[in-house]
Coordinates of C-alpha atoms in Angstrom, one line a residue:
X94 CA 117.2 106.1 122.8
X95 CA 119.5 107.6 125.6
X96 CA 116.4 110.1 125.9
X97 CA 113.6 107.5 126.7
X98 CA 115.6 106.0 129.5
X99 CA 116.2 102.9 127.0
X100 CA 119.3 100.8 127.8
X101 CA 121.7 100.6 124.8
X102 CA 122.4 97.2 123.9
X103 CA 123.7 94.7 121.1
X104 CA 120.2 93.4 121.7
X105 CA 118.2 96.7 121.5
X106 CA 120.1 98.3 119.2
X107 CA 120.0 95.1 116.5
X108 CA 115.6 95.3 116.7
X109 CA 115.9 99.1 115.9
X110 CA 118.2 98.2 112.9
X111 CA 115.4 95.1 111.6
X112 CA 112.9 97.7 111.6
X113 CA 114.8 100.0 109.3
X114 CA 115.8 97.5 107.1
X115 CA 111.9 96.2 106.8
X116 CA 110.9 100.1 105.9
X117 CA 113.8 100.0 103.2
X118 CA 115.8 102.2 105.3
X119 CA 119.3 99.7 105.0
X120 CA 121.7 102.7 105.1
X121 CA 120.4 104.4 108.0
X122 CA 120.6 100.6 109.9
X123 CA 124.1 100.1 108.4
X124 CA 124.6 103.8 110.0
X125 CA 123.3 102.6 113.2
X126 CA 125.7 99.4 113.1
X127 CA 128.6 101.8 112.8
X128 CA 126.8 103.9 115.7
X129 CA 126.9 100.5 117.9
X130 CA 130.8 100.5 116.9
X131 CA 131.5 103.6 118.1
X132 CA 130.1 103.5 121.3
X133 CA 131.6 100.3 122.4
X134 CA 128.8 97.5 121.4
X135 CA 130.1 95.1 119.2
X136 CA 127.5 93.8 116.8
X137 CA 127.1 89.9 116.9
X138 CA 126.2 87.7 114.2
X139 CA 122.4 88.3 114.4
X140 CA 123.0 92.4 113.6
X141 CA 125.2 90.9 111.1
X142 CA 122.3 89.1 109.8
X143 CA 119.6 91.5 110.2
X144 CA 121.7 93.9 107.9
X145 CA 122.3 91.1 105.2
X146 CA 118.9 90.3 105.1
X147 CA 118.4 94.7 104.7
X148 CA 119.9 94.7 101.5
X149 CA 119.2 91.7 100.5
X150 CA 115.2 92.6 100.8
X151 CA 116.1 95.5 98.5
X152 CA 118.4 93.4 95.9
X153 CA 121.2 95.1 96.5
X154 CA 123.0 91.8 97.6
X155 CA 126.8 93.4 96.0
X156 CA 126.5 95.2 99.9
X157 CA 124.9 91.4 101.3
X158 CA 128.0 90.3 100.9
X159 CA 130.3 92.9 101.9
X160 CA 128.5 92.6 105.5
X161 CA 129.1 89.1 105.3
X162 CA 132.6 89.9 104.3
X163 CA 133.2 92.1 107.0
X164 CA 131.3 89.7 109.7
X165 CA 134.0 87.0 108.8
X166 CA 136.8 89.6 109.0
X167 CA 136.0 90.4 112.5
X168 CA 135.9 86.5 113.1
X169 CA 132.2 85.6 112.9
X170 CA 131.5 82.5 111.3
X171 CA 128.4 82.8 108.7
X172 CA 125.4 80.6 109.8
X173 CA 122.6 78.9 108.1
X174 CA 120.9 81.5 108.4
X175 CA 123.3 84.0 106.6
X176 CA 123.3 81.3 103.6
X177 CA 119.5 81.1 103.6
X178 CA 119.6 85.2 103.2
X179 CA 121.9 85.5 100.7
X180 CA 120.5 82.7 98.4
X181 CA 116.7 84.0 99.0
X182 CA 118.3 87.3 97.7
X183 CA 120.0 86.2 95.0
X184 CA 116.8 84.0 94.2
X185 CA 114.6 87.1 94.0
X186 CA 116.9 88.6 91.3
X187 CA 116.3 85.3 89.6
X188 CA 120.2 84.1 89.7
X189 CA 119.2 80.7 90.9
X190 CA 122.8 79.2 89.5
X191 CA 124.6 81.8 91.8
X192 CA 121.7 80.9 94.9
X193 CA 122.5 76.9 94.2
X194 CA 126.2 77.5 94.7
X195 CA 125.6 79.4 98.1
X196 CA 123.5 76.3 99.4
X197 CA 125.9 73.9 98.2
X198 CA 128.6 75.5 99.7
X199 CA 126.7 75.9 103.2
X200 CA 126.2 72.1 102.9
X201 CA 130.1 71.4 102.1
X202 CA 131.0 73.8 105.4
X203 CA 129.3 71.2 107.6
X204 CA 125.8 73.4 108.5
X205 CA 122.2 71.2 108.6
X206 CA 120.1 72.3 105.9
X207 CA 116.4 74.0 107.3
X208 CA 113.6 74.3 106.4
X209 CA 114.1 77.6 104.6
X210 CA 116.8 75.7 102.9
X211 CA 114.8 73.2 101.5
X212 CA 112.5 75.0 100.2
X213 CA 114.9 77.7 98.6
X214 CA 116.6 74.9 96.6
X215 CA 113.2 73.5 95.8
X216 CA 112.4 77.0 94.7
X217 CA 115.1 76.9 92.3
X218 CA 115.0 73.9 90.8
X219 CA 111.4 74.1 90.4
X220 CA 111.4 77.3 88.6
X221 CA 114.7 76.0 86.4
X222 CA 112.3 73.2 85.2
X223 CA 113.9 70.3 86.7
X224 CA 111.0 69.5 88.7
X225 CA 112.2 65.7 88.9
X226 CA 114.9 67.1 91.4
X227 CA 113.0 69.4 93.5
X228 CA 110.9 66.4 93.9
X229 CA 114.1 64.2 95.4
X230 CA 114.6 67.3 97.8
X231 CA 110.9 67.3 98.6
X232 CA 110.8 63.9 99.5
X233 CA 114.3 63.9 101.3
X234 CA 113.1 66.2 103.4
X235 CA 111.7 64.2 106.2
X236 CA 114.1 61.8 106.1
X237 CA 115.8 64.6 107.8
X238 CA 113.7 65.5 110.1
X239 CA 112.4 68.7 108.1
X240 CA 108.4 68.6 107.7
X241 CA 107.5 70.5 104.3
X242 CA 105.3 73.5 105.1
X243 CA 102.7 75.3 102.9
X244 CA 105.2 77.1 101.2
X245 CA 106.9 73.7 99.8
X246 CA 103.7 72.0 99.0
X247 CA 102.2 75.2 97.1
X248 CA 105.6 75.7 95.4
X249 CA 106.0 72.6 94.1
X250 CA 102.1 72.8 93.1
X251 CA 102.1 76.1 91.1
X252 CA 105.2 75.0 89.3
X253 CA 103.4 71.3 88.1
X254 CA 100.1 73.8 87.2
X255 CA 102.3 75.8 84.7
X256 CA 104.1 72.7 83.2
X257 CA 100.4 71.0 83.0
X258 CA 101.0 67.9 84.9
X259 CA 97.5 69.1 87.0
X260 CA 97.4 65.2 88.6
X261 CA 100.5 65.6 90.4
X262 CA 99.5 69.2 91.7
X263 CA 96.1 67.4 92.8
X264 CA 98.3 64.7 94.7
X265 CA 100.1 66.9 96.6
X266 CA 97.4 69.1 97.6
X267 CA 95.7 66.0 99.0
X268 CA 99.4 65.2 100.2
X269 CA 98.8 68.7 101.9
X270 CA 96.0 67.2 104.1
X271 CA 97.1 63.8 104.8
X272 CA 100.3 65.4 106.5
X273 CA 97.8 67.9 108.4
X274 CA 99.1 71.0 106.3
X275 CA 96.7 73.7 105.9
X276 CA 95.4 75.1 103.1
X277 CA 95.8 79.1 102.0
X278 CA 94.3 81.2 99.1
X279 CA 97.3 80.8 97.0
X280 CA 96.8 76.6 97.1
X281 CA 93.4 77.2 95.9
X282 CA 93.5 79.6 93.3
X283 CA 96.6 77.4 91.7
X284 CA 94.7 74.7 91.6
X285 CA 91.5 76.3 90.1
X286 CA 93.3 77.5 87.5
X287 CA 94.9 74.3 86.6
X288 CA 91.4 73.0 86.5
X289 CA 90.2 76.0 84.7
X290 CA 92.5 76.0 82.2
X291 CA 92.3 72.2 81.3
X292 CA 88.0 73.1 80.8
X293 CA 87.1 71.4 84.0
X294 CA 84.9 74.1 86.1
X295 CA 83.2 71.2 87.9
X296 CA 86.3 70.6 89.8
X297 CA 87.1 74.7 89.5
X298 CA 83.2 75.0 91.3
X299 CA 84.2 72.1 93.6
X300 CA 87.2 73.8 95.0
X301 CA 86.4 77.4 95.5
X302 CA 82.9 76.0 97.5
X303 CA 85.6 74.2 99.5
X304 CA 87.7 76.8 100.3
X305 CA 84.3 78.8 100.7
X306 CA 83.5 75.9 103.4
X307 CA 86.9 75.8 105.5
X308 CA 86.9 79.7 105.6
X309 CA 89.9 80.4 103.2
X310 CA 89.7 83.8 102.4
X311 CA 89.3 84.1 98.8
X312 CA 90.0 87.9 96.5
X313 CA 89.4 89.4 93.3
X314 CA 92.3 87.2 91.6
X315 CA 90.1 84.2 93.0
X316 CA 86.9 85.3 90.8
X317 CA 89.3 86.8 88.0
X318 CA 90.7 82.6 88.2
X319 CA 87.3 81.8 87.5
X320 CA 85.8 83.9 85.7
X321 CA 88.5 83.4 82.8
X322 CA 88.2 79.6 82.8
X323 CA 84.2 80.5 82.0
X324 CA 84.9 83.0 79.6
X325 CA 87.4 80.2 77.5
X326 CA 84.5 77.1 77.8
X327 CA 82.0 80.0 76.3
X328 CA 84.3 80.8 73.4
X329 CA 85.4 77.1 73.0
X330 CA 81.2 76.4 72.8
X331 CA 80.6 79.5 70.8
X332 CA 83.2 78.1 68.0
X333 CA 81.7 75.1 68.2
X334 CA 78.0 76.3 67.1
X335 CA 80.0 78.2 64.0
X336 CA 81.3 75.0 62.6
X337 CA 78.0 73.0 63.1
X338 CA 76.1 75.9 61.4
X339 CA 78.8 76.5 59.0
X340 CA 80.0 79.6 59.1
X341 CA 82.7 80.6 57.2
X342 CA 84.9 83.6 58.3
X343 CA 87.0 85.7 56.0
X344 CA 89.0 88.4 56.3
X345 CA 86.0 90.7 55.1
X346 CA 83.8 89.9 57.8
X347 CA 80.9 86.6 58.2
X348 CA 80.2 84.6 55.0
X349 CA 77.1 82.5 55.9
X350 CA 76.9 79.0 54.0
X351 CA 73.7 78.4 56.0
X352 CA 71.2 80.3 58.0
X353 CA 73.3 82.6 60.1
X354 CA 72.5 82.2 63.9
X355 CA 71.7 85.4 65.9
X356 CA 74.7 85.8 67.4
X357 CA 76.6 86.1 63.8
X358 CA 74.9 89.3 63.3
X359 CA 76.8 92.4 64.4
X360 CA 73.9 94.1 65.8
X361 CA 73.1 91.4 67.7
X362 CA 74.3 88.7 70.6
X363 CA 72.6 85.6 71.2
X364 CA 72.2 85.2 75.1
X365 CA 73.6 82.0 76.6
X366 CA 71.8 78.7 76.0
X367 CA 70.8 76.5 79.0
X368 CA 74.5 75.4 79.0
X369 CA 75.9 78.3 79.5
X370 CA 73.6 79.7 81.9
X371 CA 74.3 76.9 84.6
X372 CA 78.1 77.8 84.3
X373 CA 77.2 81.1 85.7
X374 CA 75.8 79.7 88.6
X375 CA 78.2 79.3 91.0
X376 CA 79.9 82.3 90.5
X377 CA 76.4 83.9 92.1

């Protein structure tokens, strides 16, 4: 740095340690850090940070909180943002008890919950199943002052998809443009697979043409979604037709009380009815 005429600073030198720590390279920031030390430049609570967050990133948060140790030893108090880091950490390593006890005790030390905040503790009450509570947060939330972002709304939507209440994801995606939200790729394909997976494709079709429509960028998962929910009507139609033509299965193979349709036949598949053929069309 001394060689490129760049002036060594707190400043400077914290933005070369965030890079490191984004590549994964924590020990050569923590290095750096020690570097700053040695040359006279005392690392503030944002280097302090950017380190925390280093290992944190790489779930090593043992070393997290030895920096934040080490921050308080050299009398730097811990911010919101240092609690945010350390509970997003502990979070990704799915301790959400140990993550809920670092928010808590941020809120008993006097510091306003943000938006990161809210939306970590909604994260792990959501994914602990007590959705009734992340739901209190959620709606808490403006009352002080925080506006829920996409991350909150498709949180709190992907965790009602997987416990099947689809009407409650569906009212807080329209919640999501009431409140002037936008939509992403991750609201729509949680929601088509709610729908999907409760045998609506209507709705499934209705959405992705939407997100088609407002220029949401849709991927492979997006058709995968889709593609899946199809697949599930077909075999739910398929079993259908063996009952009414009864067909009895054993463990020996088809056992036809009745005229066995084509598809029965192991040499041959019966292709789709008129049914099944307008499922497909969308996807085209």
């Amino acid at each position: 740095m001394v060689g490129a005429n760049v002036e060594i600073t707190v400043f400077s030198m914290t933005i070369v340690m965030d890079g490191l720590c984004k590549r994964g390279e924590v020990e050569k920031a923590k290095d750096l850090m020690e570097e700053m030390v040695t040359r006279g430049i005392e690392p503030n609570v944002v280097t302090y940070n950017t380190l925390i967050n280093g290992y944190c990133i790489t779930g090593m948060v043992d070393e997290a909180l030895k920096v934040k140790s080490t921050m308080e030893h050299k009398g730097f108090e811990p911010n919101v943002v240092t609690y945010n880091t350390i509970a997003g950490g502990l979070c990704k390593l799915k301790w959400f008890g140990e993550a809920k006890s670092w928010l808590f005790t941020m809120i008993e030390r006097g510091l306003t919950l943000s938006m990161l905040s809210f939306n970590t503790f909604i994260t792990i009450f959501s994914k602990k199943g007590n959705l009734e509570e992340a739901k209190r947060l959620f709606e808490g939330m403006e009352k002080r002052g925080v506006r829920p972002d996409i991350v909150t709304y498709n949180t709190l939507i992907d965790r009602h998809n997987k416990k099947g209440n689809l009407e409650e994801a569906k009212w807080l995606f329209e919640e999501m443009e009431k409140k002037g939200v936008g939509y992403d790729t991750i609201t729509y394909i949680t929601l088509i697979d709610g729908y999907c997976k409760k045998g609506n494709l209507e709705e499934a079709k209705r959405l992705f043409e939407e997100m088609e429509k407002n220029g949401v960028r849709y991927d492979t998962v997006t058709y995968t979604t889709l593609i899946d929910g199809l697949l599930v009507q077909i075999v739910d139609r398929l079993l259908s037709v063996a009952v009414a033509d009864h067909c009895h299965w054993s463990a020996g193979g088809v056992v036809a009380a009745a005229p066995k349709p084509a598809w029965c036949a192991s040499t041959a598949i019966r292709q789709p009815s008129a049914p099944f053929s307008s499922s497909y069309r969308f996807l085209q």
